[in-house]
Amino acid sequence: MLLPGERLDDLMINELKIIQHEDEFRFSLDAVLLAHFATVKPGISAVDLGAGGGAVSLLLAARGAALVTGVEINERVAAMARRSVELNGLTKQVLIKPGDLREVAGNFSPGLCDLVVANPPYRPAGTGRINPNSGLAIARHEVKATLSDVVAAAKYLMKVRGRFALVHLPERLPEILQTMAAAGLEPKRLQLVYPKADRKAVMALVEGVKGAKPGLDVLSPLVIYQHDGAYTDTVRAYYK
């Protein structure tokens, strides 16, 4: 099942396993937080934009989504994600489609899903060092898709009153909220994520609703680690 350079990792949720490659972008806690932050009602259909190895797609299925379609531009990573779906016996619930999220209009019908999620590249293309590994560069910098591209794709795919959830950097919150509101995906829920209670926020979780009226609910802070380095009760609960 595993090819050279690949490894089998445990998502530690519902006995899910995921195939990853040492030279490609590998999922981290932000994927787990996004999958649990998004509003998932039983039986919904969802699209995971920039699905990577499929961690968020698998976790959404575990939370009760009836159908999750992961869109991933890196064909090698998409192939691993598809094999992870097969390994977990979820081929009827999770579909992985190689493709560019900027081209969803040519590959998907509009308004087809209840939920869109995204763990997009955090850094604009002109900032910082671009990784020479093209796969890592695409995952970390907006080389192939900007924030606006992600929001536009989500808007196209979502039903009216559908939801769009993403995880991103707190420093880009003004841009995120403005871009979502301008696209008609009104930000409705916001939660900041802190490594420890006495540290600065390192992630922001945002969920918007297509066609909703303005009104943002700022949730209580999500703290990842206790002072002794163990996960907090909130994060540990995700792994039950």
PDB file of C-alpha atoms in Angstrom:
ATOM      1  CA  MET A   1       0.000   0.000   0.000  1.00  0.00           C
ATOM      2  CA  LEU A   2       2.785   2.437   0.873  1.00  0.00           C
ATOM      3  CA  LEU A   3       5.143   3.747  -1.810  1.00  0.00           C
ATOM      4  CA  PRO A   4       8.768   4.827  -1.215  1.00  0.00           C
ATOM      5  CA  GLY A   5       8.918   7.891   1.049  1.00  0.00           C
ATOM      6  CA  GLU A   6       5.376   7.389   2.347  1.00  0.00           C
ATOM      7  CA  ARG A   7       4.278   6.615   5.880  1.00  0.00           C
ATOM      8  CA  LEU A   8       1.008   5.695   7.551  1.00  0.00           C
ATOM      9  CA  ASP A   9      -0.026   8.086  10.341  1.00  0.00           C
ATOM     10  CA  ASP A  10      -2.819   7.810  12.880  1.00  0.00           C
ATOM     11  CA  LEU A  11      -5.381  10.629  13.022  1.00  0.00           C
ATOM     12  CA  MET A  12      -6.231   9.333  16.509  1.00  0.00           C
ATOM     13  CA  ILE A  13      -9.930   9.846  15.830  1.00  0.00           C
ATOM     14  CA  ASN A  14     -12.286   6.963  14.980  1.00  0.00           C
ATOM     15  CA  GLU A  15      -9.223   4.817  14.185  1.00  0.00           C
ATOM     16  CA  LEU A  16      -8.689   6.821  10.991  1.00  0.00           C
ATOM     17  CA  LYS A  17      -5.342   6.460   9.225  1.00  0.00           C
ATOM     18  CA  ILE A  18      -3.740   8.762   6.671  1.00  0.00           C
ATOM     19  CA  ILE A  19      -0.973   8.215   4.122  1.00  0.00           C
ATOM     20  CA  GLN A  20       1.615  10.996   4.003  1.00  0.00           C
ATOM     21  CA  HIS A  21       4.911  11.579   2.188  1.00  0.00           C
ATOM     22  CA  GLU A  22       8.060  12.929   3.805  1.00  0.00           C
ATOM     23  CA  ASP A  23       8.584  15.398   0.935  1.00  0.00           C
ATOM     24  CA  GLU A  24       5.047  16.782   0.865  1.00  0.00           C
ATOM     25  CA  PHE A  25       3.029  19.015   3.181  1.00  0.00           C
ATOM     26  CA  ARG A  26       1.702  16.991   6.125  1.00  0.00           C
ATOM     27  CA  PHE A  27      -1.353  17.826   8.163  1.00  0.00           C
ATOM     28  CA  SER A  28      -1.046  19.388  11.618  1.00  0.00           C
ATOM     29  CA  LEU A  29      -3.316  20.452  14.459  1.00  0.00           C
ATOM     30  CA  ASP A  30      -4.870  23.272  12.428  1.00  0.00           C
ATOM     31  CA  ALA A  31      -6.617  20.664  10.265  1.00  0.00           C
ATOM     32  CA  VAL A  32      -8.077  18.972  13.347  1.00  0.00           C
ATOM     33  CA  LEU A  33      -9.238  22.300  14.795  1.00  0.00           C
ATOM     34  CA  LEU A  34     -10.877  23.321  11.512  1.00  0.00           C
ATOM     35  CA  ALA A  35     -12.715  20.008  11.159  1.00  0.00           C
ATOM     36  CA  HIS A  36     -14.166  20.373  14.662  1.00  0.00           C
ATOM     37  CA  PHE A  37     -14.891  24.105  14.432  1.00  0.00           C
ATOM     38  CA  ALA A  38     -16.966  23.863  11.250  1.00  0.00           C
ATOM     39  CA  THR A  39     -20.701  23.419  11.733  1.00  0.00           C
ATOM     40  CA  VAL A  40     -21.407  19.851  10.613  1.00  0.00           C
ATOM     41  CA  LYS A  41     -25.016  18.712  10.684  1.00  0.00           C
ATOM     42  CA  PRO A  42     -25.722  15.012  10.020  1.00  0.00           C
ATOM     43  CA  GLY A  43     -26.189  14.232   6.354  1.00  0.00           C
ATOM     44  CA  ILE A  44     -24.722  17.405   4.891  1.00  0.00           C
ATOM     45  CA  SER A  45     -22.609  17.606   1.757  1.00  0.00           C
ATOM     46  CA  ALA A  46     -19.255  19.384   2.020  1.00  0.00           C
ATOM     47  CA  VAL A  47     -16.304  20.439  -0.120  1.00  0.00           C
ATOM     48  CA  ASP A  48     -12.760  20.615   1.243  1.00  0.00           C
ATOM     49  CA  LEU A  49     -10.798  23.157  -0.815  1.00  0.00           C
ATOM     50  CA  GLY A  50      -7.077  22.445  -0.949  1.00  0.00           C
ATOM     51  CA  ALA A  51      -7.663  19.100   0.723  1.00  0.00           C
ATOM     52  CA  GLY A  52      -4.013  18.054   0.863  1.00  0.00           C
ATOM     53  CA  GLY A  53      -3.694  14.495   2.120  1.00  0.00           C
ATOM     54  CA  GLY A  54      -7.370  14.428   3.086  1.00  0.00           C
ATOM     55  CA  ALA A  55      -7.191  14.892   6.873  1.00  0.00           C
ATOM     56  CA  VAL A  56     -10.034  17.414   7.073  1.00  0.00           C
ATOM     57  CA  SER A  57     -12.149  15.465   4.586  1.00  0.00           C
ATOM     58  CA  LEU A  58     -11.802  12.279   6.648  1.00  0.00           C
ATOM     59  CA  LEU A  59     -12.590  14.095   9.887  1.00  0.00           C
ATOM     60  CA  LEU A  60     -15.713  15.736   8.419  1.00  0.00           C
ATOM     61  CA  ALA A  61     -16.910  12.295   7.398  1.00  0.00           C
ATOM     62  CA  ALA A  62     -16.262  11.080  10.940  1.00  0.00           C
ATOM     63  CA  ARG A  63     -18.406  13.945  12.233  1.00  0.00           C
ATOM     64  CA  GLY A  64     -21.387  12.889  10.154  1.00  0.00           C
ATOM     65  CA  ALA A  65     -21.113  14.543   6.734  1.00  0.00           C
ATOM     66  CA  ALA A  66     -22.824  12.326   4.161  1.00  0.00           C
ATOM     67  CA  LEU A  67     -20.552  13.316   1.294  1.00  0.00           C
ATOM     68  CA  VAL A  68     -17.242  15.176   1.349  1.00  0.00           C
ATOM     69  CA  THR A  69     -15.429  16.128  -1.849  1.00  0.00           C
ATOM     70  CA  GLY A  70     -11.785  17.096  -1.471  1.00  0.00           C
ATOM     71  CA  VAL A  71     -10.218  19.266  -4.176  1.00  0.00           C
ATOM     72  CA  GLU A  72      -6.414  19.165  -4.334  1.00  0.00           C
ATOM     73  CA  ILE A  73      -4.106  20.648  -6.979  1.00  0.00           C
ATOM     74  CA  ASN A  74      -1.054  18.506  -6.112  1.00  0.00           C
ATOM     75  CA  GLU A  75      -1.711  15.265  -7.999  1.00  0.00           C
ATOM     76  CA  ARG A  76       0.672  13.139  -5.926  1.00  0.00           C
ATOM     77  CA  VAL A  77      -0.911  14.321  -2.692  1.00  0.00           C
ATOM     78  CA  ALA A  78      -4.394  13.838  -4.146  1.00  0.00           C
ATOM     79  CA  ALA A  79      -3.479  10.260  -5.065  1.00  0.00           C
ATOM     80  CA  MET A  80      -2.337   9.611  -1.481  1.00  0.00           C
ATOM     81  CA  ALA A  81      -5.554  11.120  -0.166  1.00  0.00           C
ATOM     82  CA  ARG A  82      -7.582   8.838  -2.404  1.00  0.00           C
ATOM     83  CA  ARG A  83      -5.719   5.788  -1.112  1.00  0.00           C
ATOM     84  CA  SER A  84      -6.273   6.980   2.467  1.00  0.00           C
ATOM     85  CA  VAL A  85     -10.001   7.120   1.764  1.00  0.00           C
ATOM     86  CA  GLU A  86      -9.884   3.564   0.422  1.00  0.00           C
ATOM     87  CA  LEU A  87      -7.817   2.395   3.391  1.00  0.00           C
ATOM     88  CA  ASN A  88     -10.433   3.733   5.800  1.00  0.00           C
ATOM     89  CA  GLY A  89     -13.329   2.215   3.861  1.00  0.00           C
ATOM     90  CA  LEU A  90     -14.902   5.609   3.129  1.00  0.00           C
ATOM     91  CA  THR A  91     -15.119   5.570  -0.664  1.00  0.00           C
ATOM     92  CA  LYS A  92     -18.898   6.075  -0.570  1.00  0.00           C
ATOM     93  CA  GLN A  93     -18.556   9.059   1.749  1.00  0.00           C
ATOM     94  CA  VAL A  94     -15.380  10.852   0.645  1.00  0.00           C
ATOM     95  CA  LEU A  95     -14.319  11.694  -2.910  1.00  0.00           C
ATOM     96  CA  ILE A  96     -10.938  13.180  -3.801  1.00  0.00           C
ATOM     97  CA  LYS A  97     -10.689  15.126  -7.043  1.00  0.00           C
ATOM     98  CA  PRO A  98      -7.372  16.449  -8.385  1.00  0.00           C
ATOM     99  CA  GLY A  99      -7.878  19.985  -9.621  1.00  0.00           C
ATOM    100  CA  ASP A 100      -7.369  23.701  -9.246  1.00  0.00           C
ATOM    101  CA  LEU A 101      -9.843  25.361  -6.880  1.00  0.00           C
ATOM    102  CA  ARG A 102      -9.763  28.430  -9.144  1.00  0.00           C
ATOM    103  CA  GLU A 103     -11.473  26.314 -11.803  1.00  0.00           C
ATOM    104  CA  VAL A 104     -14.390  24.937  -9.780  1.00  0.00           C
ATOM    105  CA  ALA A 105     -16.894  26.616 -12.099  1.00  0.00           C
ATOM    106  CA  GLY A 106     -15.743  24.342 -14.903  1.00  0.00           C
ATOM    107  CA  ASN A 107     -15.838  21.172 -12.828  1.00  0.00           C
ATOM    108  CA  PHE A 108     -18.717  21.529 -10.365  1.00  0.00           C
ATOM    109  CA  SER A 109     -22.313  22.719 -10.413  1.00  0.00           C
ATOM    110  CA  PRO A 110     -23.015  25.935  -8.500  1.00  0.00           C
ATOM    111  CA  GLY A 111     -24.645  25.771  -5.085  1.00  0.00           C
ATOM    112  CA  LEU A 112     -24.091  22.043  -4.676  1.00  0.00           C
ATOM    113  CA  CYS A 113     -23.025  21.816  -1.026  1.00  0.00           C
ATOM    114  CA  ASP A 114     -24.012  22.855   2.484  1.00  0.00           C
ATOM    115  CA  LEU A 115     -20.479  23.440   3.761  1.00  0.00           C
ATOM    116  CA  VAL A 116     -17.120  24.467   2.342  1.00  0.00           C
ATOM    117  CA  VAL A 117     -13.957  24.274   4.422  1.00  0.00           C
ATOM    118  CA  ALA A 118     -10.445  25.472   3.670  1.00  0.00           C
ATOM    119  CA  ASN A 119      -7.036  25.313   5.297  1.00  0.00           C
ATOM    120  CA  PRO A 120      -5.462  27.598   2.697  1.00  0.00           C
ATOM    121  CA  PRO A 121      -1.889  28.844   2.260  1.00  0.00           C
ATOM    122  CA  TYR A 122      -1.230  31.341   5.037  1.00  0.00           C
ATOM    123  CA  ARG A 123       1.358  33.584   3.385  1.00  0.00           C
ATOM    124  CA  PRO A 124       0.988  35.938   0.399  1.00  0.00           C
ATOM    125  CA  ALA A 125       3.290  35.005  -2.485  1.00  0.00           C
ATOM    126  CA  GLY A 126       5.496  38.073  -2.114  1.00  0.00           C
ATOM    127  CA  THR A 127       6.353  37.545   1.548  1.00  0.00           C
ATOM    128  CA  GLY A 128       8.997  35.382   3.187  1.00  0.00           C
ATOM    129  CA  ARG A 129      11.066  32.621   1.631  1.00  0.00           C
ATOM    130  CA  ILE A 130       9.301  30.459  -0.927  1.00  0.00           C
ATOM    131  CA  ASN A 131      10.149  26.794  -0.380  1.00  0.00           C
ATOM    132  CA  PRO A 132      12.073  25.309  -3.351  1.00  0.00           C
ATOM    133  CA  ASN A 133       9.872  22.215  -3.064  1.00  0.00           C
ATOM    134  CA  SER A 134       6.932  23.156  -5.297  1.00  0.00           C
ATOM    135  CA  GLY A 135       4.448  21.094  -3.294  1.00  0.00           C
ATOM    136  CA  LEU A 136       5.402  22.762  -0.016  1.00  0.00           C
ATOM    137  CA  ALA A 137       5.475  26.181  -1.688  1.00  0.00           C
ATOM    138  CA  ILE A 138       1.898  25.760  -2.935  1.00  0.00           C
ATOM    139  CA  ALA A 139       0.726  24.625   0.507  1.00  0.00           C
ATOM    140  CA  ARG A 140       2.359  27.461   2.441  1.00  0.00           C
ATOM    141  CA  HIS A 141       2.302  30.476   0.106  1.00  0.00           C
ATOM    142  CA  GLU A 142      -0.428  31.837  -2.170  1.00  0.00           C
ATOM    143  CA  VAL A 143       1.403  30.655  -5.271  1.00  0.00           C
ATOM    144  CA  LYS A 144      -1.596  28.957  -6.891  1.00  0.00           C
ATOM    145  CA  ALA A 145      -4.539  30.414  -4.976  1.00  0.00           C
ATOM    146  CA  THR A 146      -5.031  33.636  -3.032  1.00  0.00           C
ATOM    147  CA  LEU A 147      -7.466  34.214  -0.188  1.00  0.00           C
ATOM    148  CA  SER A 148      -9.816  35.865  -2.680  1.00  0.00           C
ATOM    149  CA  ASP A 149      -9.622  32.799  -4.934  1.00  0.00           C
ATOM    150  CA  VAL A 150     -10.560  30.517  -2.040  1.00  0.00           C
ATOM    151  CA  VAL A 151     -13.491  32.710  -0.998  1.00  0.00           C
ATOM    152  CA  ALA A 152     -14.735  32.982  -4.592  1.00  0.00           C
ATOM    153  CA  ALA A 153     -14.628  29.192  -4.986  1.00  0.00           C
ATOM    154  CA  ALA A 154     -16.501  28.724  -1.720  1.00  0.00           C
ATOM    155  CA  LYS A 155     -19.186  31.201  -2.764  1.00  0.00           C
ATOM    156  CA  TYR A 156     -19.718  29.371  -6.052  1.00  0.00           C
ATOM    157  CA  LEU A 157     -20.002  25.949  -4.427  1.00  0.00           C
ATOM    158  CA  MET A 158     -22.266  26.829  -1.489  1.00  0.00           C
ATOM    159  CA  LYS A 159     -26.027  26.861  -1.298  1.00  0.00           C
ATOM    160  CA  VAL A 160     -27.708  29.993  -0.003  1.00  0.00           C
ATOM    161  CA  ARG A 161     -27.435  29.836   3.804  1.00  0.00           C
ATOM    162  CA  GLY A 162     -24.560  27.405   3.375  1.00  0.00           C
ATOM    163  CA  ARG A 163     -21.478  27.791   5.549  1.00  0.00           C
ATOM    164  CA  PHE A 164     -17.818  28.457   4.829  1.00  0.00           C
ATOM    165  CA  ALA A 165     -15.211  27.721   7.509  1.00  0.00           C
ATOM    166  CA  LEU A 166     -11.478  28.310   7.341  1.00  0.00           C
ATOM    167  CA  VAL A 167      -8.418  28.408   9.557  1.00  0.00           C
ATOM    168  CA  HIS A 168      -5.860  31.157   9.007  1.00  0.00           C
ATOM    169  CA  LEU A 169      -3.466  33.586  10.661  1.00  0.00           C
ATOM    170  CA  PRO A 170      -4.803  36.156  13.162  1.00  0.00           C
ATOM    171  CA  GLU A 171      -2.712  38.864  11.511  1.00  0.00           C
ATOM    172  CA  ARG A 172      -4.800  38.504   8.344  1.00  0.00           C
ATOM    173  CA  LEU A 173      -8.173  38.690  10.082  1.00  0.00           C
ATOM    174  CA  PRO A 174      -9.097  42.171   8.777  1.00  0.00           C
ATOM    175  CA  GLU A 175      -8.495  40.990   5.214  1.00  0.00           C
ATOM    176  CA  ILE A 176     -10.320  37.700   5.802  1.00  0.00           C
ATOM    177  CA  LEU A 177     -13.436  39.302   7.290  1.00  0.00           C
ATOM    178  CA  GLN A 178     -13.556  42.006   4.627  1.00  0.00           C
ATOM    179  CA  THR A 179     -13.082  39.537   1.744  1.00  0.00           C
ATOM    180  CA  MET A 180     -15.759  37.185   3.041  1.00  0.00           C
ATOM    181  CA  ALA A 181     -18.280  39.975   3.679  1.00  0.00           C
ATOM    182  CA  ALA A 182     -17.657  41.495   0.239  1.00  0.00           C
ATOM    183  CA  ALA A 183     -18.403  38.101  -1.346  1.00  0.00           C
ATOM    184  CA  GLY A 184     -21.654  37.735   0.562  1.00  0.00           C
ATOM    185  CA  LEU A 185     -20.273  35.118   2.946  1.00  0.00           C
ATOM    186  CA  GLU A 186     -21.055  37.058   6.091  1.00  0.00           C
ATOM    187  CA  PRO A 187     -18.675  36.171   8.970  1.00  0.00           C
ATOM    188  CA  LYS A 188     -20.812  34.787  11.803  1.00  0.00           C
ATOM    189  CA  ARG A 189     -18.407  32.903  14.116  1.00  0.00           C
ATOM    190  CA  LEU A 190     -14.835  33.695  15.125  1.00  0.00           C
ATOM    191  CA  GLN A 191     -12.534  31.846  17.510  1.00  0.00           C
ATOM    192  CA  LEU A 192      -8.900  32.642  18.240  1.00  0.00           C
ATOM    193  CA  VAL A 193      -6.519  29.801  19.038  1.00  0.00           C
ATOM    194  CA  TYR A 194      -3.730  30.191  21.605  1.00  0.00           C
ATOM    195  CA  PRO A 195      -0.848  27.749  22.211  1.00  0.00           C
ATOM    196  CA  LYS A 196      -1.082  28.512  25.954  1.00  0.00           C
ATOM    197  CA  ALA A 197      -3.285  30.856  27.964  1.00  0.00           C
ATOM    198  CA  ASP A 198      -0.511  33.432  28.417  1.00  0.00           C
ATOM    199  CA  ARG A 199       0.624  33.497  24.768  1.00  0.00           C
ATOM    200  CA  LYS A 200      -0.453  35.372  21.672  1.00  0.00           C
ATOM    201  CA  ALA A 201      -3.027  33.853  19.320  1.00  0.00           C
ATOM    202  CA  VAL A 202      -1.472  31.738  16.563  1.00  0.00           C
ATOM    203  CA  MET A 203      -4.564  30.764  14.564  1.00  0.00           C
ATOM    204  CA  ALA A 204      -8.003  32.143  13.772  1.00  0.00           C
ATOM    205  CA  LEU A 205     -11.049  30.030  12.956  1.00  0.00           C
ATOM    206  CA  VAL A 206     -13.764  31.839  11.008  1.00  0.00           C
ATOM    207  CA  GLU A 207     -17.130  30.656   9.722  1.00  0.00           C
ATOM    208  CA  GLY A 208     -19.402  32.636   7.438  1.00  0.00           C
ATOM    209  CA  VAL A 209     -22.917  32.087   6.104  1.00  0.00           C
ATOM    210  CA  LYS A 210     -23.873  32.833   2.513  1.00  0.00           C
ATOM    211  CA  GLY A 211     -26.564  35.488   2.344  1.00  0.00           C
ATOM    212  CA  ALA A 212     -26.708  36.132   6.098  1.00  0.00           C
ATOM    213  CA  LYS A 213     -27.114  39.488   7.788  1.00  0.00           C
ATOM    214  CA  PRO A 214     -24.114  41.072   9.583  1.00  0.00           C
ATOM    215  CA  GLY A 215     -23.476  39.983  13.148  1.00  0.00           C
ATOM    216  CA  LEU A 216     -20.329  38.270  14.408  1.00  0.00           C
ATOM    217  CA  ASP A 217     -20.272  35.892  17.389  1.00  0.00           C
ATOM    218  CA  VAL A 218     -16.806  35.882  18.981  1.00  0.00           C
ATOM    219  CA  LEU A 219     -16.373  32.588  20.824  1.00  0.00           C
ATOM    220  CA  SER A 220     -14.314  31.995  23.925  1.00  0.00           C
ATOM    221  CA  PRO A 221     -10.576  31.492  23.290  1.00  0.00           C
ATOM    222  CA  LEU A 222      -9.408  28.008  22.370  1.00  0.00           C
ATOM    223  CA  VAL A 223      -6.217  27.138  24.275  1.00  0.00           C
ATOM    224  CA  ILE A 224      -4.246  24.157  22.988  1.00  0.00           C
ATOM    225  CA  TYR A 225      -1.794  23.304  25.777  1.00  0.00           C
ATOM    226  CA  GLN A 226      -1.832  23.421  29.547  1.00  0.00           C
ATOM    227  CA  HIS A 227       1.226  24.818  31.301  1.00  0.00           C
ATOM    228  CA  ASP A 228       2.661  21.304  31.650  1.00  0.00           C
ATOM    229  CA  GLY A 229       2.526  20.808  27.878  1.00  0.00           C
ATOM    230  CA  ALA A 230      -0.458  18.427  27.879  1.00  0.00           C
ATOM    231  CA  TYR A 231      -3.469  19.140  25.703  1.00  0.00           C
ATOM    232  CA  THR A 232      -6.306  21.039  27.354  1.00  0.00           C
ATOM    233  CA  ASP A 233      -9.582  19.223  27.992  1.00  0.00           C
ATOM    234  CA  THR A 234     -11.118  20.953  24.974  1.00  0.00           C
ATOM    235  CA  VAL A 235      -8.513  19.630  22.557  1.00  0.00           C
ATOM    236  CA  ARG A 236      -8.361  16.186  24.176  1.00  0.00           C
ATOM    237  CA  ALA A 237     -12.112  15.872  23.639  1.00  0.00           C
ATOM    238  CA  TYR A 238     -11.541  16.058  19.879  1.00  0.00           C
ATOM    239  CA  TYR A 239      -9.621  12.799  20.024  1.00  0.00           C
ATOM    240  CA  LYS A 240     -12.246  10.741  21.815  1.00  0.00           C
TER     241      LYS A 240
END
